[in-house]
Structures are given as C-alpha cells and as structure tokens.
PDB file of C-alpha atoms in Angstrom:
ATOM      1  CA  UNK A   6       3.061 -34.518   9.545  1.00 85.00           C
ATOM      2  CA  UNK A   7       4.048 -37.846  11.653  1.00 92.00           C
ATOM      3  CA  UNK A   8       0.988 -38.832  13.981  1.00 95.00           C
ATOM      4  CA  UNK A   9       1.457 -41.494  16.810  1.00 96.00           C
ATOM      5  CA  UNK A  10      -1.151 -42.567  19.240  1.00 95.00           C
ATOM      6  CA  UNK A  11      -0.148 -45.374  22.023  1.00 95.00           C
ATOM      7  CA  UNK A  12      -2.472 -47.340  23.913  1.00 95.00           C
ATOM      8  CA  UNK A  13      -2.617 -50.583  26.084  1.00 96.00           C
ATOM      9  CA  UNK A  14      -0.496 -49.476  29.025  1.00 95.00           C
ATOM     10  CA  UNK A  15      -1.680 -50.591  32.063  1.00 97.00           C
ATOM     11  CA  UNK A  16      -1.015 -52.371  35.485  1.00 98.00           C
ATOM     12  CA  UNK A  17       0.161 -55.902  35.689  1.00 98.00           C
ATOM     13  CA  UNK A  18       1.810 -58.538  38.597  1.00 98.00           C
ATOM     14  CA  UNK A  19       5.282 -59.875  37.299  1.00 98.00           C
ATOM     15  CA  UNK A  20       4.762 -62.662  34.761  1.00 98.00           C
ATOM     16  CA  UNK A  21       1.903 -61.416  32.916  1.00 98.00           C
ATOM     17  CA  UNK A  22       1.362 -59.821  29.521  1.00 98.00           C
ATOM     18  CA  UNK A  23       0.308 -56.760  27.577  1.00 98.00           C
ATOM     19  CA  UNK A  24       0.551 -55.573  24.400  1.00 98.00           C
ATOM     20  CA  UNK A  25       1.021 -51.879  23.580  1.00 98.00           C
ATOM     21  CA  UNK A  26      -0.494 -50.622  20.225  1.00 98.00           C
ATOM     22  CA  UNK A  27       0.690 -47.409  18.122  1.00 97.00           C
ATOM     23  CA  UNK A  28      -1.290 -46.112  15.321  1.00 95.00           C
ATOM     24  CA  UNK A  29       0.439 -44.046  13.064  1.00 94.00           C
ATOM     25  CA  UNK A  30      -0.359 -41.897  10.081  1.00 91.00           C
ATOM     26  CA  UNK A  31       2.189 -39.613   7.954  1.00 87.00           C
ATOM     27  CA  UNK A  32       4.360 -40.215   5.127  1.00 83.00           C
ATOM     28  CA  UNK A  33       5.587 -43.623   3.957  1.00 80.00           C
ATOM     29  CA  UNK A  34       8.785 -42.629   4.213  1.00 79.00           C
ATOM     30  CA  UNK A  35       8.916 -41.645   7.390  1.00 80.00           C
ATOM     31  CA  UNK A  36       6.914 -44.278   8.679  1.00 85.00           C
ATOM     32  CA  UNK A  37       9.161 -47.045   7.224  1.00 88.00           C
ATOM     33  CA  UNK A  38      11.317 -47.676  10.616  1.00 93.00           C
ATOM     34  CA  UNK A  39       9.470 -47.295  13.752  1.00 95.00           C
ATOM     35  CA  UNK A  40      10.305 -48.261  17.330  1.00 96.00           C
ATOM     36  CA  UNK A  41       9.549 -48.263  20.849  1.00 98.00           C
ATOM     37  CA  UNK A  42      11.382 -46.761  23.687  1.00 98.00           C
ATOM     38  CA  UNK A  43      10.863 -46.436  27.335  1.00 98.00           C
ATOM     39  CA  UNK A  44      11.893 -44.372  30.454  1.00 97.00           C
ATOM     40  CA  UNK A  45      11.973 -45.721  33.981  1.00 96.00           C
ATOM     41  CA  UNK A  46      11.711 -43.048  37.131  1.00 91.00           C
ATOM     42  CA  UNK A  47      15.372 -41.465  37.341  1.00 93.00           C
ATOM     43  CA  UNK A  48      16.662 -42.929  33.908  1.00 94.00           C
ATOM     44  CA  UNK A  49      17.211 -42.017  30.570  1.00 94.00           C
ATOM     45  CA  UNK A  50      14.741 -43.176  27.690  1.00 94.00           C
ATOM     46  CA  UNK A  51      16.126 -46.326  26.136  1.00 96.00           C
ATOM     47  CA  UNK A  52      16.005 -47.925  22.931  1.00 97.00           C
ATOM     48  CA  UNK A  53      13.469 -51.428  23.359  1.00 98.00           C
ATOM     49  CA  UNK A  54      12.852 -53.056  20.056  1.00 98.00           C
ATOM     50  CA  UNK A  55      12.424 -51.620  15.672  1.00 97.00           C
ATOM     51  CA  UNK A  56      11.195 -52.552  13.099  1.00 95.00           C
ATOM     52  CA  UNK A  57      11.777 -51.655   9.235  1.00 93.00           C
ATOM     53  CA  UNK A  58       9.906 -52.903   6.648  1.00 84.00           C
ATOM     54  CA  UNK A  59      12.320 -52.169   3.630  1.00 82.00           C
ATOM     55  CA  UNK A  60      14.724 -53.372   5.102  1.00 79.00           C
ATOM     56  CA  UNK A  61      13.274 -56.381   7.021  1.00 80.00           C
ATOM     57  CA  UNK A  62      14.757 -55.421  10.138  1.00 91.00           C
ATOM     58  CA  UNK A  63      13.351 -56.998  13.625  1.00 96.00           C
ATOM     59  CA  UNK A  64      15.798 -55.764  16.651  1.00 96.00           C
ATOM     60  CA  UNK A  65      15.451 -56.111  20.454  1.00 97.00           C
ATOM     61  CA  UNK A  66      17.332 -54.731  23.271  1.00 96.00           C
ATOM     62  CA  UNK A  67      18.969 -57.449  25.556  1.00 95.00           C
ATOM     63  CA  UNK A  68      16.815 -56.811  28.382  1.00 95.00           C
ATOM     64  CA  UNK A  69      13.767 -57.702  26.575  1.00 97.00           C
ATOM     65  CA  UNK A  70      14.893 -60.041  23.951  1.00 96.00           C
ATOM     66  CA  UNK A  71      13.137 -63.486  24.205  1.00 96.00           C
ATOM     67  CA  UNK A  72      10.036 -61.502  26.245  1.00 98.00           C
ATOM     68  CA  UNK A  73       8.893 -58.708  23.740  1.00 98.00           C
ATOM     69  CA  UNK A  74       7.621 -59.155  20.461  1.00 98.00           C
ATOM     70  CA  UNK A  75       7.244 -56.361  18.279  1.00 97.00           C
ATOM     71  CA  UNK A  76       5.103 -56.622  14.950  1.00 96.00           C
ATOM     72  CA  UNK A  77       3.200 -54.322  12.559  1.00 93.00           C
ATOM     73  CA  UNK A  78       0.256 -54.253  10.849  1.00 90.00           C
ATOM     74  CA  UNK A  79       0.797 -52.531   7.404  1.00 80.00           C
ATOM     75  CA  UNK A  80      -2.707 -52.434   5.898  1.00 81.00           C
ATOM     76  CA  UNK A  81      -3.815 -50.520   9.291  1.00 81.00           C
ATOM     77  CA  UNK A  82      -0.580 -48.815   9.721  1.00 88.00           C
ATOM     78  CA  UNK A  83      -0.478 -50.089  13.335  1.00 94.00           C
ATOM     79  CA  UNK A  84       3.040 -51.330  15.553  1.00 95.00           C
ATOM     80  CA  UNK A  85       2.745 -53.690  18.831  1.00 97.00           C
ATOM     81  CA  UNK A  86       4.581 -54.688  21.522  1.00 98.00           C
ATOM     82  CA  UNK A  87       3.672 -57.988  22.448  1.00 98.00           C
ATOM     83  CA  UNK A  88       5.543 -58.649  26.068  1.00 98.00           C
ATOM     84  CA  UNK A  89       5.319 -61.477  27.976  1.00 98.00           C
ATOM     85  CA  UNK A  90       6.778 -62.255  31.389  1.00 98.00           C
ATOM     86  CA  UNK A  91       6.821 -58.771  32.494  1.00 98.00           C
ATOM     87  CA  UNK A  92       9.303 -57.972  35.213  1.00 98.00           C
ATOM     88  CA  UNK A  93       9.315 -55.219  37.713  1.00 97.00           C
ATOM     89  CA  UNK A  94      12.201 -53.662  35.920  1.00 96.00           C
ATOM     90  CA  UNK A  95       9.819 -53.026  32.755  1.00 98.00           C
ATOM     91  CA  UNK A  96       7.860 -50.839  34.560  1.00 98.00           C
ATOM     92  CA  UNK A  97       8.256 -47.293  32.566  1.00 98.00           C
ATOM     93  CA  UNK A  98       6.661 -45.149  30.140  1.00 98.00           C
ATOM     94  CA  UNK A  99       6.622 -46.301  26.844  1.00 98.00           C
ATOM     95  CA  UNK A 100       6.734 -44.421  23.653  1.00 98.00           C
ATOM     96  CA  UNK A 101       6.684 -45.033  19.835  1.00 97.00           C
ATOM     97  CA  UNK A 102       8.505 -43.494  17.550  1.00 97.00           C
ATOM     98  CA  UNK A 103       9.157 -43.296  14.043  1.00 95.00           C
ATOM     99  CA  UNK A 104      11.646 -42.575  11.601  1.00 93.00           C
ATOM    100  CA  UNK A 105      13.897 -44.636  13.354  1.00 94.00           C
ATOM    101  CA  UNK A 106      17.316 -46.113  12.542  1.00 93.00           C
ATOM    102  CA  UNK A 107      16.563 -49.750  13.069  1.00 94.00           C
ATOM    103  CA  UNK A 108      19.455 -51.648  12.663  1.00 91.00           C
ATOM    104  CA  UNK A 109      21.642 -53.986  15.374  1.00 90.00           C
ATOM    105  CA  UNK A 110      22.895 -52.122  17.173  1.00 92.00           C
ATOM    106  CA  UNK A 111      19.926 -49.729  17.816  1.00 93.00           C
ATOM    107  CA  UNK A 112      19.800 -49.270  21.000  1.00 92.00           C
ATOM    108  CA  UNK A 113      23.725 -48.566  21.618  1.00 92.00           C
ATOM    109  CA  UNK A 114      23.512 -45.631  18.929  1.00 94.00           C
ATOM    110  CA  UNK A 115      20.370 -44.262  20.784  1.00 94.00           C
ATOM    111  CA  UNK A 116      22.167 -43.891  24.200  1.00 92.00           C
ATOM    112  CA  UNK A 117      23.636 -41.289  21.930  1.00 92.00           C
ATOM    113  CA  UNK A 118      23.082 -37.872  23.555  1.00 89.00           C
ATOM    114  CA  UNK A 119      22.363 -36.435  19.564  1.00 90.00           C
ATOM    115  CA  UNK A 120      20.479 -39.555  18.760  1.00 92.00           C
ATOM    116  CA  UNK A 121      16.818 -39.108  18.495  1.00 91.00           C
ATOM    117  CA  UNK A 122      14.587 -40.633  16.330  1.00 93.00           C
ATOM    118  CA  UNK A 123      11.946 -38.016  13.705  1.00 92.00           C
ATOM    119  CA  UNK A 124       9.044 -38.174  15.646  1.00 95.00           C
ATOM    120  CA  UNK A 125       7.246 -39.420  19.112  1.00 96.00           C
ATOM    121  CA  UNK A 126       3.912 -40.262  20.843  1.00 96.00           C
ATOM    122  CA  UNK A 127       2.799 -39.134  23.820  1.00 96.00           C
ATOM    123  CA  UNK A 128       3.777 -42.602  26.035  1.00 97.00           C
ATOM    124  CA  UNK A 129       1.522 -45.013  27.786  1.00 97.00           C
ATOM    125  CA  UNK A 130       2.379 -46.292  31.107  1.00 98.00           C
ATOM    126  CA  UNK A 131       3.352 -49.720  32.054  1.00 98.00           C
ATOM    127  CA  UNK A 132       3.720 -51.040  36.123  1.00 98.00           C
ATOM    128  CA  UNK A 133       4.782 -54.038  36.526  1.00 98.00           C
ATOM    129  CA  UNK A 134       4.402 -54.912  40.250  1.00 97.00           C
ATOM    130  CA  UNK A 135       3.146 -57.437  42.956  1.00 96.00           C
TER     131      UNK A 135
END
C-alpha cells in the first residue's frame, strides 16, 4: 500500500517561492518514479515535473521549466518541488503521485484520457496572487 502526504502549499504574491514536500511510504518499486501534477479551477490535472531514480530521469513541463525544481530525498523517502518565480497561472492544487512514467515526454502522454499514474495524495493548495 502506496502512502503520500503533501504539505507546503500556501499563499504567495507573484515572484516568490515555495516548496511543496511529499512523504511517501510503500514498495520500492512502486515508489521508483514519482511526480507532481496540478489542477487549476475549470482545467484538467496536468503533468508538472518526475523524477526516477533507476532511471535517472529529471523532466519538467514547459510552463515550469527553468522555475520548478523537483528533487528527492531517498534516505527519508521524501519528493520536493522547489518553485521559484511563481506566477498567477501556477495557482492550483497540487498533487504527488507515484508510480509514474517519467520519461520526456511525460506530460503529453498524461493528457491521455487512460493515463493515470498508480497512486495519489490528497493535494495541497498553491495561490499565487497580488
């Protein structure tokens, strides 16, 4: 059984930072590729950044790339989301998730009406607003 917790939403004016925290607990295996999405008000959940440590795999979506970080600590079995320079148009929910396919071209596949990654957490919110 996949467990993921977020925390570190919050509210923040355009330009600032947080950094969003998942700690997970499960399997190895399934824990291996893990993600985070997001869903705005009136759109569907996208696809924001992976991670997979067998295969070494760091990917971002375009909208974030250059502002979010993601990283993960293994000995604590934790995922971030570092993101800087937050715009209004980052404000969303935003949920982990693992057993994820984490490869380039994540975030296409997971507009994907059958794509879904193995499990979810319950979302922390992030406003981004003056």
């Amino acid at each position: 059984q996949v467990q993921l917790v977020e925390s570190g939403g919050g509210f923040v004016q355009p330009g600032q930072s947080l950094r969003l925290s998942c700690a997970a607990s499960g399997s190895r295996l399934d824990l291996d590729a893990m993600g985070w999405f997001r869903q705005a008000p009136g759109k569907e959940r996208e696809a924001v950044s992976c991670i997979s440590t067998r295969d070494d795999n760091i990917h971002y979506a375009d909208s974030v790339k250059d502002r979010f970080t993601i990283t993960r600590d293994e000995g604590k079995n934790i995922i971030y989301l570092q993101m800087d320079n937050l715009k209004p148009e980052d404000t969303a929910v935003y949920y982990c998730a693992a057993g994820v396919l984490c490869y380039q071209s994540f975030d296409l596949y997971y507009k994907l009406p059958s794509a879904h990654p193995g499990y979810w957490g319950q979302g922390t919110q992030v406003t981004v607003s003056s």
